[in-house]
PDB file of C-alpha atoms in Angstrom:
ATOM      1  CA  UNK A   1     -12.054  -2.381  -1.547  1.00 87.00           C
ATOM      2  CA  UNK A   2      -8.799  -0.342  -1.973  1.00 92.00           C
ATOM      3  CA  UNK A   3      -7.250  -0.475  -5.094  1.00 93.00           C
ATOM      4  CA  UNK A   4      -3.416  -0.600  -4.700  1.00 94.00           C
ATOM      5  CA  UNK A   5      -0.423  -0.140  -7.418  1.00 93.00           C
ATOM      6  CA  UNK A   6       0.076  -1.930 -10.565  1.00 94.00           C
ATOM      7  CA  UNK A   7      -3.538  -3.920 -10.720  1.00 94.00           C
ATOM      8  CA  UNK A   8      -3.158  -5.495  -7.390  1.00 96.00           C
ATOM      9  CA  UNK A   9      -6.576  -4.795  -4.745  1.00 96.00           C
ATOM     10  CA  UNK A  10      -7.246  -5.046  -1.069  1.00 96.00           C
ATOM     11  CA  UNK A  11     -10.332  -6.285   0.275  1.00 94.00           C
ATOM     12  CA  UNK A  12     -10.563  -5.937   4.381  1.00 90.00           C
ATOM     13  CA  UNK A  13     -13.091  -8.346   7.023  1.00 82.00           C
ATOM     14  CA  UNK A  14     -15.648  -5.905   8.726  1.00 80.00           C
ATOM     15  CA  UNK A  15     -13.971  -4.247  11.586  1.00 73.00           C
ATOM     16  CA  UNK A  16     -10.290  -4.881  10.229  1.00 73.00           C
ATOM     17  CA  UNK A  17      -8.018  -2.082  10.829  1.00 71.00           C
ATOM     18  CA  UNK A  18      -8.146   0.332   7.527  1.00 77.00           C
ATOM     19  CA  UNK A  19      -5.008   0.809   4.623  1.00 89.00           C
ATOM     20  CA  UNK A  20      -3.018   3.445   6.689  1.00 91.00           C
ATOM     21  CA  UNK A  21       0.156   5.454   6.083  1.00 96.00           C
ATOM     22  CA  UNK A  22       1.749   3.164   8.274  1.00 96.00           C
ATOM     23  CA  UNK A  23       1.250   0.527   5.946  1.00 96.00           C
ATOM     24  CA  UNK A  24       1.655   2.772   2.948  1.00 97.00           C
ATOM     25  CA  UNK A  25       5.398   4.000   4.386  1.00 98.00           C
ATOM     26  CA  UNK A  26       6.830   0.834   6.200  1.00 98.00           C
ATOM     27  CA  UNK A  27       6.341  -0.655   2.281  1.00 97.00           C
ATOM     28  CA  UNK A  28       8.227   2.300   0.734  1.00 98.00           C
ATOM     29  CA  UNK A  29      10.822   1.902   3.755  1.00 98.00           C
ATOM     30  CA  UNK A  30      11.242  -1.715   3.136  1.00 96.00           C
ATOM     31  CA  UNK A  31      14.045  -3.129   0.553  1.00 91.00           C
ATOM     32  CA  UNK A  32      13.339  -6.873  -0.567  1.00 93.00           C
ATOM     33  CA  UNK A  33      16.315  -8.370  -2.059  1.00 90.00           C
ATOM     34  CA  UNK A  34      15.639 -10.124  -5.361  1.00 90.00           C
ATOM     35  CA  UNK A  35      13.519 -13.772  -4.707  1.00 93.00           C
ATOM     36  CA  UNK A  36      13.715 -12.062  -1.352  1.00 97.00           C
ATOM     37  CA  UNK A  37      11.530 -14.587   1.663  1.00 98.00           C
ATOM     38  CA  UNK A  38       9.860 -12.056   3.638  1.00 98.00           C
ATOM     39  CA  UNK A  39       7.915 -12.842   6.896  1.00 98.00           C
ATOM     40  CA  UNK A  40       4.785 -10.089   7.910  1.00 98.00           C
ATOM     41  CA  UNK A  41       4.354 -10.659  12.088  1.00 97.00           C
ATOM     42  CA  UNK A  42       0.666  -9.302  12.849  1.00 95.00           C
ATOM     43  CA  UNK A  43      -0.185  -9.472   9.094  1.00 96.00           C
ATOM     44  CA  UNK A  44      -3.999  -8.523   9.092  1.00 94.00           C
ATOM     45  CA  UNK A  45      -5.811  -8.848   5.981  1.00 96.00           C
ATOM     46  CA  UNK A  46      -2.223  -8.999   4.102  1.00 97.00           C
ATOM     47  CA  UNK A  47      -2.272  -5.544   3.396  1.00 96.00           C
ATOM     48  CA  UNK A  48       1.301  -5.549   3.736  1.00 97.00           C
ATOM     49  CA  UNK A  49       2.349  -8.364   1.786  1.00 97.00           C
ATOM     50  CA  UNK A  50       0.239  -7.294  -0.859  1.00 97.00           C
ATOM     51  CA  UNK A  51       1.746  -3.917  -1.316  1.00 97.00           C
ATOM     52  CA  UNK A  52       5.536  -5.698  -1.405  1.00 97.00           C
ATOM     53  CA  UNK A  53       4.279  -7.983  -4.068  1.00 96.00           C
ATOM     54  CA  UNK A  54       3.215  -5.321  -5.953  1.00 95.00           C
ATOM     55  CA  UNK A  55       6.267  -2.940  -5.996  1.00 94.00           C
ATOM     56  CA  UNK A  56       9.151  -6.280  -5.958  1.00 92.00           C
ATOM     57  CA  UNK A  57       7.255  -9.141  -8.311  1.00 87.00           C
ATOM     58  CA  UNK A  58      10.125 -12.004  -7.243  1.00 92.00           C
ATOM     59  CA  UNK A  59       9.509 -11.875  -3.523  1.00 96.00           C
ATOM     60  CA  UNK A  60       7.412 -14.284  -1.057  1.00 98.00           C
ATOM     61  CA  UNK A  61       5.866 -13.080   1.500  1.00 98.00           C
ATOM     62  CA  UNK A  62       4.351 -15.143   4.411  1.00 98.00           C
ATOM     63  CA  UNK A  63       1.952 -13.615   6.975  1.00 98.00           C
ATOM     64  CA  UNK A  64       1.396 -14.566  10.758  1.00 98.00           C
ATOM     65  CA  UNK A  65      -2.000 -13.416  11.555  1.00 96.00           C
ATOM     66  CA  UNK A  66      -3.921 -13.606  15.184  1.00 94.00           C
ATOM     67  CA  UNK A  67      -7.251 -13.410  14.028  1.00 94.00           C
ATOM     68  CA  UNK A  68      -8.895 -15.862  12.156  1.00 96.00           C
ATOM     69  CA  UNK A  69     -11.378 -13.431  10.067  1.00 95.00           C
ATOM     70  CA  UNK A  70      -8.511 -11.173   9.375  1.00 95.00           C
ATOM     71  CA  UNK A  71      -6.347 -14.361   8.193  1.00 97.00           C
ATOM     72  CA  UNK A  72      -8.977 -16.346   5.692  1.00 97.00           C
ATOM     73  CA  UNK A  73      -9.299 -12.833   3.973  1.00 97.00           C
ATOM     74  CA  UNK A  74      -5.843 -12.457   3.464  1.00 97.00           C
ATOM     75  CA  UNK A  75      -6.078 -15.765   1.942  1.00 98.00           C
ATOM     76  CA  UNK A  76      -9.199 -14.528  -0.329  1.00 97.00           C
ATOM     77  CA  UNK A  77      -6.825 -11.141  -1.443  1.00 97.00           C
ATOM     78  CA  UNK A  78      -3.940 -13.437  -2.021  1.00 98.00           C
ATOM     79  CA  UNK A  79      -6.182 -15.493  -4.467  1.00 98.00           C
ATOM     80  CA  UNK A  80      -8.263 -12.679  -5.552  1.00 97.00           C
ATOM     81  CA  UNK A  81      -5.443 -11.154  -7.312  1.00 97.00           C
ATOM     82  CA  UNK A  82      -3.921 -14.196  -8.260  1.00 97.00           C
ATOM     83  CA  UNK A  83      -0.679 -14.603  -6.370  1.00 97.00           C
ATOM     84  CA  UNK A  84      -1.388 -17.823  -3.599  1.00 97.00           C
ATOM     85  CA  UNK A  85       2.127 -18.910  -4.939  1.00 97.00           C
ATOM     86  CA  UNK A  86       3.885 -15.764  -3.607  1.00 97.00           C
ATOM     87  CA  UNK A  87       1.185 -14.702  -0.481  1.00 98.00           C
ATOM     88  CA  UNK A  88       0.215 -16.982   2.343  1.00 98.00           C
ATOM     89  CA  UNK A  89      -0.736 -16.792   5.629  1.00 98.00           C
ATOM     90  CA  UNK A  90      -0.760 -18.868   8.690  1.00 98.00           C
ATOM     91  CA  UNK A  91      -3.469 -18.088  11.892  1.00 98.00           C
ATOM     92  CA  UNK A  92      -1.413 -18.143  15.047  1.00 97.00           C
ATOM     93  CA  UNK A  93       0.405 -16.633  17.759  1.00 95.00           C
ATOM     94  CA  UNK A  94       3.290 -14.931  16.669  1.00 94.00           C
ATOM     95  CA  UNK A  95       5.048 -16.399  20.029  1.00 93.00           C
ATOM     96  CA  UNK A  96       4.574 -19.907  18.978  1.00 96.00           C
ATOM     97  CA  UNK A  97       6.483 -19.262  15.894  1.00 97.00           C
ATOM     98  CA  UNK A  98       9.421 -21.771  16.505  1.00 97.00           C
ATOM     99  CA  UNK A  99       7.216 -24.700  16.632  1.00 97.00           C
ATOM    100  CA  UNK A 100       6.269 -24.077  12.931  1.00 97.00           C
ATOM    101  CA  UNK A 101       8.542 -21.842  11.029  1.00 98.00           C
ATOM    102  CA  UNK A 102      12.461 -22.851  10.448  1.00 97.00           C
ATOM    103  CA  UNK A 103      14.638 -21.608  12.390  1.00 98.00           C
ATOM    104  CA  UNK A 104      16.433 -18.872   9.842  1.00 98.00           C
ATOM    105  CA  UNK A 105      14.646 -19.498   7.284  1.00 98.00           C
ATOM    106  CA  UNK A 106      13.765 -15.606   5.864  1.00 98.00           C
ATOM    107  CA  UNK A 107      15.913 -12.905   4.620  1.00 98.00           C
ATOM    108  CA  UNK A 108      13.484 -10.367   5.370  1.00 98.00           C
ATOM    109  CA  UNK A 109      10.506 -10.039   8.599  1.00 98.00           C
ATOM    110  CA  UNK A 110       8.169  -6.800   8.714  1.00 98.00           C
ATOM    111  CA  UNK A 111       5.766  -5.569  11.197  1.00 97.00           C
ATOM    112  CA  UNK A 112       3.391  -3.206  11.334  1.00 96.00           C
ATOM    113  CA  UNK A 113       2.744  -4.064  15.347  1.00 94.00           C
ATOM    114  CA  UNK A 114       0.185  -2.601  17.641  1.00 92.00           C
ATOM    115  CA  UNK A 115       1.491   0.932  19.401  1.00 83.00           C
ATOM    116  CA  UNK A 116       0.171   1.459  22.569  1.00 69.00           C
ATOM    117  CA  UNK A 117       1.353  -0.805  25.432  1.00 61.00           C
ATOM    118  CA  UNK A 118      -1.033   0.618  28.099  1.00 48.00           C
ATOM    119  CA  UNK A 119      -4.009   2.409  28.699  1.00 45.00           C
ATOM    120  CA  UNK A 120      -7.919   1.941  27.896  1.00 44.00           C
ATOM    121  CA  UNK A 121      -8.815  -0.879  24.952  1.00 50.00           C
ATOM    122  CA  UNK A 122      -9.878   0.374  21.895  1.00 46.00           C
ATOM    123  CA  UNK A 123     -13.183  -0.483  21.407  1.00 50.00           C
ATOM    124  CA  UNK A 124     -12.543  -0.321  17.530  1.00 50.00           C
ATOM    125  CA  UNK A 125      -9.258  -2.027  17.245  1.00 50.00           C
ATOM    126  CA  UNK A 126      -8.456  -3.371  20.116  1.00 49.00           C
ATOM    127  CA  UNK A 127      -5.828  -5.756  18.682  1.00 49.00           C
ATOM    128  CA  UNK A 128      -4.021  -3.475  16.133  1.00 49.00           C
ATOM    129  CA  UNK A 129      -3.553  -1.031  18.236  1.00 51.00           C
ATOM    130  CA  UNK A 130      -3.146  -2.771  21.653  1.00 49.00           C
ATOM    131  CA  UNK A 131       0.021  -5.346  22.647  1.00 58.00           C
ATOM    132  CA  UNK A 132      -2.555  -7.387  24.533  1.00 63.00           C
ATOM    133  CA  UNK A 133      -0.984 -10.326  22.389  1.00 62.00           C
ATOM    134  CA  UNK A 134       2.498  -8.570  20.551  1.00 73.00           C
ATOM    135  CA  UNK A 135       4.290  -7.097  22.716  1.00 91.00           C
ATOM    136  CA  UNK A 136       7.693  -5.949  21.535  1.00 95.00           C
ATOM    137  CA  UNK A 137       9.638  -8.550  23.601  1.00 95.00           C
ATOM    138  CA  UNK A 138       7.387 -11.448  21.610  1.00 95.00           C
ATOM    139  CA  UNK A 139       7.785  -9.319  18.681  1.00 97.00           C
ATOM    140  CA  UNK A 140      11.845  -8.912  18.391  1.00 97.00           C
ATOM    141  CA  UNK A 141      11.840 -12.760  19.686  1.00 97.00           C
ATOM    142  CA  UNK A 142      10.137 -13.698  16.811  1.00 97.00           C
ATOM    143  CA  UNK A 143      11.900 -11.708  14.408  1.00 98.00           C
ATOM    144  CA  UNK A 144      15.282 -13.481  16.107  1.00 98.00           C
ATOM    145  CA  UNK A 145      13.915 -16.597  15.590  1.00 98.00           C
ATOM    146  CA  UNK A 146      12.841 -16.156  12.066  1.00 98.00           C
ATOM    147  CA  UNK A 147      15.560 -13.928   9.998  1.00 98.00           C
ATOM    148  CA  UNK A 148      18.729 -15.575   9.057  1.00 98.00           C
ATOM    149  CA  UNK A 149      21.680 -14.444  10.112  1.00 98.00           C
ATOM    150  CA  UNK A 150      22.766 -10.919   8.484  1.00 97.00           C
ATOM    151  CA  UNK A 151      19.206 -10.292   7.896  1.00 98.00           C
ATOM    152  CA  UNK A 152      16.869  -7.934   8.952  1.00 98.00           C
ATOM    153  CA  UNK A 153      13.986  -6.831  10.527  1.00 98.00           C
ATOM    154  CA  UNK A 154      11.724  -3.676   9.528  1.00 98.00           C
ATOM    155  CA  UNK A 155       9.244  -2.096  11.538  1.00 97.00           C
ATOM    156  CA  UNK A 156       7.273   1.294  11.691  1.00 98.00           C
ATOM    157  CA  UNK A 157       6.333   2.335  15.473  1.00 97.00           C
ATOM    158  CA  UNK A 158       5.588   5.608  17.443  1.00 96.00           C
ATOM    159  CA  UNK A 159       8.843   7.795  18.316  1.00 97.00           C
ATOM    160  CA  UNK A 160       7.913   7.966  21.860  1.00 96.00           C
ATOM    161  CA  UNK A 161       8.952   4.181  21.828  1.00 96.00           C
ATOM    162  CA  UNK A 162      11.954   4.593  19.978  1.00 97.00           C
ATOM    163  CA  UNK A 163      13.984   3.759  22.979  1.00 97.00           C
ATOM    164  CA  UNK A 164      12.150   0.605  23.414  1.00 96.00           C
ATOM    165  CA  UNK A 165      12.723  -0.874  20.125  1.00 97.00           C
ATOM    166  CA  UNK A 166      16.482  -0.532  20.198  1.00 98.00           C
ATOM    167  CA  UNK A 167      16.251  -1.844  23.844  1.00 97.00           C
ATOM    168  CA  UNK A 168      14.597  -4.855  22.312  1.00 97.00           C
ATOM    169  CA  UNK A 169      16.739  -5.283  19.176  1.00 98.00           C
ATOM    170  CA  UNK A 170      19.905  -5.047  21.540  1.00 97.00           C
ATOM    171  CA  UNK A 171      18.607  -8.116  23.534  1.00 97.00           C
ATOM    172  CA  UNK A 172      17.423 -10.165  20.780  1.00 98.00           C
ATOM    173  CA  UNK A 173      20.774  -9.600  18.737  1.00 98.00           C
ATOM    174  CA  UNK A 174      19.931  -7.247  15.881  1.00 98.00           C
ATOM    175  CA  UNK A 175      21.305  -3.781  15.901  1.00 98.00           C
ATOM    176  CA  UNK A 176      19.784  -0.511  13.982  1.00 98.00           C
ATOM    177  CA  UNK A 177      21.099   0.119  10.824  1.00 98.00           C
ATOM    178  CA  UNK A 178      18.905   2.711   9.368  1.00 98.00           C
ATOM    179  CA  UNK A 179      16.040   4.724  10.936  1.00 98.00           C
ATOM    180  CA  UNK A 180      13.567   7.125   9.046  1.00 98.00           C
ATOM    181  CA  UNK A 181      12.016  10.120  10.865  1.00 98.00           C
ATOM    182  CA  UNK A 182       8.450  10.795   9.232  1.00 98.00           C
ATOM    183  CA  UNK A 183       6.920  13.923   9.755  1.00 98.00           C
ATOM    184  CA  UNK A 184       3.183  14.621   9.043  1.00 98.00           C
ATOM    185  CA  UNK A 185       3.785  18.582   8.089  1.00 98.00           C
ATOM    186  CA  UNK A 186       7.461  19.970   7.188  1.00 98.00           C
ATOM    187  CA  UNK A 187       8.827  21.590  10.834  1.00 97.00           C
ATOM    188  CA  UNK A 188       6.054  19.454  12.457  1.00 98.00           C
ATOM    189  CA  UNK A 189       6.733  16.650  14.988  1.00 98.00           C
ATOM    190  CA  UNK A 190       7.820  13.268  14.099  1.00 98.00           C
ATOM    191  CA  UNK A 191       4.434  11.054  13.967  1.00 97.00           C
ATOM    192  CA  UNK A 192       6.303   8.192  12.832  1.00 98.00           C
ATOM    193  CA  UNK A 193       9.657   6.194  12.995  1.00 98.00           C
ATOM    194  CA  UNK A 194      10.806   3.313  10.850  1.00 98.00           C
ATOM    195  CA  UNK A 195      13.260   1.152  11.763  1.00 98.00           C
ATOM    196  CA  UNK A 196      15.868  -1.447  10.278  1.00 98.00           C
ATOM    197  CA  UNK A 197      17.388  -3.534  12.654  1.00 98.00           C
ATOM    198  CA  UNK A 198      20.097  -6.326  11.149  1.00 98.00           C
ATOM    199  CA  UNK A 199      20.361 -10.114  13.178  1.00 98.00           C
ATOM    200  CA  UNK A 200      23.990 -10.056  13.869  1.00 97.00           C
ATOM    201  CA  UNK A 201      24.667  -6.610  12.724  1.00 97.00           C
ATOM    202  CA  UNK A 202      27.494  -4.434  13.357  1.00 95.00           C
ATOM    203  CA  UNK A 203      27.266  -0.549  15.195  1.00 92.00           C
ATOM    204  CA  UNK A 204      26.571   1.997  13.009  1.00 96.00           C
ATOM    205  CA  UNK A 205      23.372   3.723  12.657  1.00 97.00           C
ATOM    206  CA  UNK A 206      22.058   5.942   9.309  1.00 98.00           C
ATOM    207  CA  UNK A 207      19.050   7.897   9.668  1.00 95.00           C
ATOM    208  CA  UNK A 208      16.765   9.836   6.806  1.00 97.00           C
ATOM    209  CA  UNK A 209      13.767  12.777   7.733  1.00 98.00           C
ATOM    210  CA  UNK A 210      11.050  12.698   5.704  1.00 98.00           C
ATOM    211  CA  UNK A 211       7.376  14.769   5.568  1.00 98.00           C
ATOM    212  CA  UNK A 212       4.393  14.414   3.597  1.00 98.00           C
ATOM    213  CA  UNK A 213       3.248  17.686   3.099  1.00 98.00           C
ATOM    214  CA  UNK A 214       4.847  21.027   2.791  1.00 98.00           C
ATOM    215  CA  UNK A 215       4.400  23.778   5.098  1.00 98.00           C
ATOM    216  CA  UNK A 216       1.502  24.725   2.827  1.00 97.00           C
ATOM    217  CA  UNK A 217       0.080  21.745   3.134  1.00 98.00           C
ATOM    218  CA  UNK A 218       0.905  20.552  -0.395  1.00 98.00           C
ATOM    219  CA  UNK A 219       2.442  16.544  -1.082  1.00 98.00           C
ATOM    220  CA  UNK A 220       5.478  16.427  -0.502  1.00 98.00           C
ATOM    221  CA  UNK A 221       7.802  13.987  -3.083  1.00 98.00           C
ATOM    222  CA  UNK A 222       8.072  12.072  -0.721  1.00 98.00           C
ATOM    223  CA  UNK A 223       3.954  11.647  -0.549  1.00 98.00           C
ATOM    224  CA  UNK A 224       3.680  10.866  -3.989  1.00 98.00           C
ATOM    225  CA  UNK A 225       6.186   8.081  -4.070  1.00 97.00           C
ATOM    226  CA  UNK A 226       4.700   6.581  -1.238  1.00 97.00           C
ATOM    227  CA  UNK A 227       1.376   6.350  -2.492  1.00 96.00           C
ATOM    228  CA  UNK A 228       2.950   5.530  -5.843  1.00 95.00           C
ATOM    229  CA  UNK A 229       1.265   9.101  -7.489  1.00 94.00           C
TER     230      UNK A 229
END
């Protein structure tokens, strides 16, 4: 069980892929409008959706999950903590997404998708961290297909495939608006990149560098609003 900010908790299914920093800093990246629709592709357990219910109270989240043990405990944490009414999620394949969500129909879609698109399975994760079934061509299609026009898309990834994404977002008409550089250790290599991408979008990219710890190894600000601290 991991206990998450203001009273809400996260249980996961045996083998599910553990509360990361990826998780922790695509939520703190993330910017719900007010009554906000949001759409989680490769939701998990719904440890996303939890932690933007937590931090923006008005918003909806809906979660497209793969697996079906992964999905009917997202269900249980949605009820567990009492929020059904602004948490679901649906067990399917993200690329079948037209035949039940509206076309449009969200102001918001998230993903915390699987990195590697090569190399030997992970006998641990082999979906979360594997594109056996989300690649980022399915991926930015879905996202198209779901986010209203002038909305956008938010996803954490690895900065080797930074190239990639905006590749894909180019295709699938979004283009990057912001991107944050996350650094493990100040003056250390970026570990992480997150990346919002708006459907319709003009040019004009922003970007932000963040760390977590210091030099000395101490949390940075940045660390502590993260993890809410």
């Amino acid at each position: 069980m991991e206990y998450l900010h203001n009273g809400l908790t996260l249980e996961l299914s045996p083998g599910a892929f553990l509360l990361s920093t990826d998780s922790m800093v695509l939520a703190d990246f993330v910017r719900p409008r007010r009554g906000a629709r949001v759409l989680d592709l490769g939701s998990g357990c719904g440890t996303l959706g939890l932690l933007l219910c937590a931090s923006c109270p008005d918003c909806h989240v809906t979660g497209v999950e793969l697996d079906a043990q992964a999905h009917r405990m997202a269900l249980e944490n949605a009820r567990r903590n009492g929020i059904t009414s602004r948490l679901e999620s649906i067990c399917a394949d993200l690329s079948a997404i037209p035949t039940f969500l509206e076309h449009g129909s969200f102001h918001l879609c998230c993903s915390n998708p699987p990195y590697f698109s090569g190399g030997l399975e992970s006998q641990t994760y082999p979906i979360a961290r594997q594109e056996r079934s989300c690649a980022l061509p399915q991926l930015f299609a879905a996202a198209a297909w779901a986010v209203r026009y002038g909305g956008d898309f938010c996803l954490v990834h690895r900065p080797e495939r930074l190239g990639e994404l905006f590749a894909q977002a180019d295709k699938t008409g979004f283009a990057p608006k912001r991107l944050r550089l996350v650094r493990h250790r100040e003056g250390g290599p970026v570990t992480l990149v997150l990346v919002q991408c708006r459907r319709g979008g003009k040019h004009g990219l922003t970007w932000e560098e963040e760390a977590l710890f210091t030099r000395q190894g101490e949390k940075t600000a940045y660390y502590r609003r993260v993890y809410h601290l």
